[in-house]
Short mmCIF file of C-alpha atoms in Angstrom, two decimals:
data_model
loop_
_atom_site.label_atom_id
_atom_site.label_comp_id
_atom_site.label_asym_id
_atom_site.label_seq_id
_atom_site.Cartn_x
_atom_site.Cartn_y
_atom_site.Cartn_z
CA UNK A 213 135.05 87.30 132.04
CA UNK A 214 133.86 90.32 133.78
CA UNK A 215 130.26 90.64 134.54
CA UNK A 216 129.58 93.67 132.32
CA UNK A 217 131.35 91.65 129.42
CA UNK A 218 129.02 88.76 130.21
CA UNK A 219 125.91 91.02 129.83
CA UNK A 220 127.09 92.55 126.63
CA UNK A 221 127.80 88.99 125.22
CA UNK A 222 124.23 87.92 126.30
CA UNK A 223 122.64 91.09 124.85
CA UNK A 224 124.33 90.41 121.53
CA UNK A 225 122.89 86.95 121.47
CA UNK A 226 119.47 87.92 122.77
CA UNK A 227 118.67 90.82 120.48
CA UNK A 228 118.78 88.11 117.64
CA UNK A 229 115.58 86.67 119.06
CA UNK A 230 113.32 89.37 120.15
CA UNK A 231 111.99 92.78 119.22
CA UNK A 232 114.13 95.85 119.60
CA UNK A 233 111.68 97.21 122.29
CA UNK A 234 112.14 94.12 124.54
CA UNK A 235 115.90 94.41 124.02
CA UNK A 236 115.59 98.12 125.32
CA UNK A 237 113.84 96.91 128.47
CA UNK A 238 116.36 94.23 129.24
CA UNK A 239 119.32 96.60 128.77
CA UNK A 240 117.69 98.85 131.31
CA UNK A 241 117.09 95.95 133.72
CA UNK A 242 120.50 94.60 133.49
CA UNK A 243 122.04 98.01 134.10
CA UNK A 244 121.08 97.77 137.58
CA UNK A 245 122.95 94.74 138.08
CA UNK A 246 126.02 96.04 136.17
CA UNK A 247 125.95 98.91 138.82
CA UNK A 248 126.75 96.18 141.33
CA UNK A 249 128.81 93.78 139.56
CA UNK A 250 130.53 95.74 136.82
CA UNK A 251 134.16 95.08 137.86
CA UNK A 252 133.61 91.76 139.36
CA UNK A 253 134.39 88.53 137.37
CA UNK A 254 131.32 86.81 136.56
CA UNK A 255 132.60 83.34 138.25
CA UNK A 256 133.17 85.27 141.44
CA UNK A 257 129.49 86.30 141.96
CA UNK A 258 128.02 84.22 144.71
CA UNK A 259 124.32 83.43 145.55
CA UNK A 260 124.54 85.70 148.45
CA UNK A 261 126.02 88.53 146.51
CA UNK A 262 123.37 88.42 143.92
CA UNK A 263 120.55 88.03 146.51
CA UNK A 264 122.09 91.12 148.38
CA UNK A 265 121.96 93.27 145.20
CA UNK A 266 118.24 92.58 144.93
CA UNK A 267 117.54 93.45 148.39
CA UNK A 268 119.60 96.65 148.10
CA UNK A 269 117.32 97.58 145.13
CA UNK A 270 114.34 97.77 147.27
CA UNK A 271 115.43 101.06 148.63
CA UNK A 272 114.76 102.70 145.20
CA UNK A 273 112.96 100.49 142.83
CA UNK A 274 109.34 99.25 142.87
CA UNK A 275 108.81 95.51 143.33
CA UNK A 276 107.76 94.94 139.66
CA UNK A 277 110.90 96.60 138.29
CA UNK A 278 112.98 94.42 140.60
CA UNK A 279 111.00 91.26 139.36
CA UNK A 280 112.37 92.48 135.86
CA UNK A 281 115.88 92.89 136.87
CA UNK A 282 115.71 89.50 138.44
CA UNK A 283 114.26 88.03 135.36
CA UNK A 284 117.07 89.52 133.38
CA UNK A 285 119.53 88.25 135.90
CA UNK A 286 118.34 84.54 135.43
CA UNK A 287 118.40 84.93 131.70
CA UNK A 288 122.00 86.22 131.85
CA UNK A 289 123.35 83.48 134.11
CA UNK A 290 121.33 80.83 132.13
CA UNK A 291 122.95 82.07 129.01
CA UNK A 292 126.42 81.62 130.65
CA UNK A 293 125.51 78.03 131.86
CA UNK A 294 124.24 77.05 128.52
CA UNK A 295 127.40 78.01 126.88
CA UNK A 296 129.71 76.72 129.50
CA UNK A 297 130.97 80.17 130.30
CA UNK A 298 130.05 79.37 134.09
CA UNK A 299 129.66 76.27 135.95
CA UNK A 300 127.22 77.79 138.76
CA UNK A 301 124.26 79.99 138.75
CA UNK A 302 124.03 82.45 141.47
CA UNK A 303 120.34 83.42 140.72
CA UNK A 304 119.37 79.73 141.86
CA UNK A 305 117.23 80.23 144.85
CA UNK A 306 117.18 84.04 144.93
CA UNK A 307 113.79 85.67 145.67
CA UNK A 308 112.28 89.05 145.39
CA UNK A 309 110.19 89.79 148.53
CA UNK A 310 107.26 92.05 147.73
CA UNK A 311 106.60 94.98 150.05
CA UNK A 312 103.69 94.38 152.26
CA UNK A 313 101.25 97.05 152.75
CA UNK A 314 99.69 98.06 156.02
CA UNK A 315 96.13 98.86 156.62
CA UNK A 316 97.17 102.63 156.66
CA UNK A 317 98.86 102.26 153.30
CA UNK A 318 95.75 100.88 151.81
CA UNK A 319 93.33 103.51 153.50
CA UNK A 320 95.56 106.36 152.34
CA UNK A 321 95.97 105.12 148.74
CA UNK A 322 93.91 107.27 146.45
CA UNK A 323 92.59 105.08 143.62
CA UNK A 324 93.28 106.45 140.09
CA UNK A 325 90.62 105.39 137.52
CA UNK A 326 92.01 103.46 134.81
CA UNK A 327 89.08 104.17 132.32
CA UNK A 328 86.45 106.84 131.81
CA UNK A 329 82.79 106.47 132.62
CA UNK A 330 80.46 106.64 129.54
CA UNK A 331 79.46 110.08 130.43
CA UNK A 332 83.08 111.24 130.84
CA UNK A 333 84.07 109.59 127.48
CA UNK A 334 81.26 111.54 125.81
CA UNK A 335 82.41 114.76 127.20
CA UNK A 336 86.13 114.05 126.08
CA UNK A 337 84.98 112.83 122.66
CA UNK A 338 83.06 116.08 122.30
CA UNK A 339 85.88 118.06 123.27
CA UNK A 340 88.15 116.32 120.65
CA UNK A 341 85.47 117.14 117.90
CA UNK A 342 84.82 120.64 118.83
CA UNK A 343 88.16 121.81 120.06
CA UNK A 344 90.78 119.20 119.09
CA UNK A 345 93.38 119.38 116.20
CA UNK A 346 92.45 117.88 112.83
CA UNK A 347 92.14 114.04 113.05
CA UNK A 348 91.94 114.09 116.91
CA UNK A 349 88.36 113.21 117.14
CA UNK A 350 88.75 110.36 114.65
CA UNK A 351 91.80 108.97 116.40
CA UNK A 352 90.23 108.96 120.01
CA UNK A 353 86.88 107.67 118.58
CA UNK A 354 88.97 104.72 117.16
CA UNK A 355 90.62 104.21 120.29
CA UNK A 356 87.49 104.47 122.48
CA UNK A 357 85.30 102.01 120.22
CA UNK A 358 88.01 99.44 119.04
CA UNK A 359 90.12 98.84 122.21
CA UNK A 360 93.30 99.17 120.28
CA UNK A 361 96.66 99.86 122.13
CA UNK A 362 98.13 103.26 121.31
CA UNK A 363 101.04 101.71 119.39
CA UNK A 364 98.69 99.59 117.30
CA UNK A 365 96.73 102.68 116.40
CA UNK A 366 99.84 104.57 115.44
CA UNK A 367 100.85 101.78 113.07
CA UNK A 368 97.42 101.58 111.35
CA UNK A 369 97.37 101.86 107.71
CA UNK A 370 94.41 102.77 105.22
CA UNK A 371 95.05 99.03 103.62
CA UNK A 372 94.32 97.70 106.97
CA UNK A 373 90.74 98.98 106.75
CA UNK A 374 87.99 97.28 104.87
CA UNK A 375 85.40 99.63 104.41
CA UNK A 376 83.23 97.04 102.66
CA UNK A 377 83.56 94.50 105.17
CA UNK A 378 83.46 97.13 108.06
CA UNK A 379 86.63 96.11 109.79
CA UNK A 380 90.11 96.77 110.38
CA UNK A 381 93.10 94.50 110.86
CA UNK A 382 95.67 94.67 113.50
CA UNK A 383 98.91 93.19 112.24
CA UNK A 384 101.73 95.57 113.66
CA UNK A 385 102.56 98.16 116.28
CA UNK A 386 104.59 101.28 116.25
CA UNK A 387 108.01 101.62 118.02
CA UNK A 388 109.87 104.85 118.56
CA UNK A 389 111.64 105.27 121.71
CA UNK A 390 113.05 108.71 121.01
CA UNK A 391 109.81 110.13 119.63
CA UNK A 392 111.68 111.29 116.35
CA UNK A 393 109.35 111.36 113.30
CA UNK A 394 112.04 109.98 111.22
CA UNK A 395 113.07 107.08 113.28
CA UNK A 396 110.06 105.08 113.86
CA UNK A 397 109.84 101.22 113.22
CA UNK A 398 106.91 98.82 112.64
CA UNK A 399 107.03 95.70 114.67
CA UNK A 400 105.05 92.54 115.27
CA UNK A 401 102.22 92.99 117.77
CA UNK A 402 102.94 92.34 121.37
CA UNK A 403 101.64 88.56 121.24
CA UNK A 404 100.30 86.26 118.68
CA UNK A 405 96.72 86.82 119.91
CA UNK A 406 97.11 90.47 119.35
CA UNK A 407 96.83 89.95 115.51
CA UNK A 408 93.18 90.25 115.09
CA UNK A 409 90.18 91.86 113.27
CA UNK A 410 88.01 94.37 114.79
CA UNK A 411 84.63 95.23 113.62
CA UNK A 412 84.00 98.84 112.98
CA UNK A 413 80.82 100.70 114.35
CA UNK A 414 79.08 102.94 111.86
CA UNK A 415 80.17 106.08 113.62
CA UNK A 416 83.71 104.98 113.38
CA UNK A 417 83.32 104.12 109.52
CA UNK A 418 81.95 107.67 108.88
CA UNK A 419 84.70 109.53 110.72
CA UNK A 420 87.55 107.39 109.00
CA UNK A 421 86.17 107.89 105.63
CA UNK A 422 86.01 111.75 106.52
CA UNK A 423 89.72 111.59 107.67
CA UNK A 424 90.72 109.75 104.51
CA UNK A 425 89.08 112.25 102.34
CA UNK A 426 90.75 114.97 104.16
CA UNK A 427 94.15 113.51 103.85
CA UNK A 428 93.70 112.89 100.20
CA UNK A 429 93.14 116.53 99.72
CA UNK A 430 96.23 117.41 101.68
CA UNK A 431 98.24 115.00 99.62
CA UNK A 432 97.02 116.52 96.20
CA UNK A 433 98.32 120.04 97.49
CA UNK A 434 101.62 118.76 98.75
CA UNK A 435 102.21 115.64 96.59
CA UNK A 436 105.97 116.51 96.02
CA UNK A 437 106.70 116.54 99.72
CA UNK A 438 104.03 114.56 101.24
CA UNK A 439 105.42 111.59 103.45
CA UNK A 440 103.07 109.08 101.90
CA UNK A 441 103.34 105.62 103.68
CA UNK A 442 99.64 105.05 103.92
CA UNK A 443 99.24 105.89 107.68
CA UNK A 444 95.76 106.61 108.89
CA UNK A 445 96.80 109.18 111.54
CA UNK A 446 99.59 111.55 110.90
CA UNK A 447 100.93 114.80 112.45
CA UNK A 448 101.61 118.11 110.69
CA UNK A 449 104.75 116.75 108.78
CA UNK A 450 102.62 113.74 107.59
CA UNK A 451 104.59 111.02 109.66
CA UNK A 452 102.57 108.81 112.02
CA UNK A 453 101.43 110.07 115.26
CA UNK A 454 103.35 108.46 118.28
CA UNK A 455 102.16 107.15 121.47
CA UNK A 456 103.66 109.83 123.69
CA UNK A 457 101.15 112.30 121.79
CA UNK A 458 98.26 110.50 122.59
CA UNK A 459 99.65 110.02 126.34
CA UNK A 460 99.95 113.89 126.82
CA UNK A 461 96.22 114.23 125.87
CA UNK A 462 95.13 111.32 128.07
CA UNK A 463 96.90 112.83 130.88
CA UNK A 464 94.91 115.93 130.65
CA UNK A 465 91.52 114.02 130.76
CA UNK A 466 91.07 114.32 134.56
CA UNK A 467 91.84 118.05 134.63
CA UNK A 468 89.29 118.83 131.74
CA UNK A 469 86.53 116.52 133.05
CA UNK A 470 86.73 118.30 136.44
CA UNK A 471 86.94 121.86 135.15
CA UNK A 472 84.43 121.37 132.53
CA UNK A 473 86.66 122.98 129.86
CA UNK A 474 88.57 121.73 126.77
CA UNK A 475 91.62 119.59 127.46
CA UNK A 476 93.52 121.08 124.36
#
């Protein structure tokens, strides 16, 4: 069996056990190995050949990406051993050496803030409220006050919100690698602990109620064509917003905050 065929055999087995988003990652990672071993028989791949492939990847991939490639490699050859396709595992003893930073590297690295300070958040939410598109303020307010992941927010439905108990339930996440409105999927959360309830602050409750009322008015006007699947945050075509939309606005935060102007 050629290595590329072994990978395809493993993927067909693997995709039955995990979410599509995980399969997509593994396909990408195993693709790097296919570039090296595509036309080589799997049984002829030696431990040295496999280690040399990992070393060669350091010229163009990050340490974390190579770690992922190695993880997929171990899974592929582990599958081959489990089902008696191969008798040896070339990934055994293979290592991924991490790049050592010099003092100069550390000194020259510019720290990129991973969060907004209180004043910056207030400035950004103010822009969303005054300058943003319809629903932007409620969306970013919910993200800021709840700590939800973007995919969880995109999958949020009105029946996940309990206005009486003042909480919302996280039970799913949004998946749409092509950012095509019509081709989204709802998947289970990232981990079991991701299934949770979040208390809603009064400011969130008020804005979500306003958003629901506004959405109901639009539904009445366009009841025949409205894509009514119960999503809280929707785009102009009434399909759920996707994470890339949120990311685009997040990427403009720094420019906006520095300039003191709207990021929209």
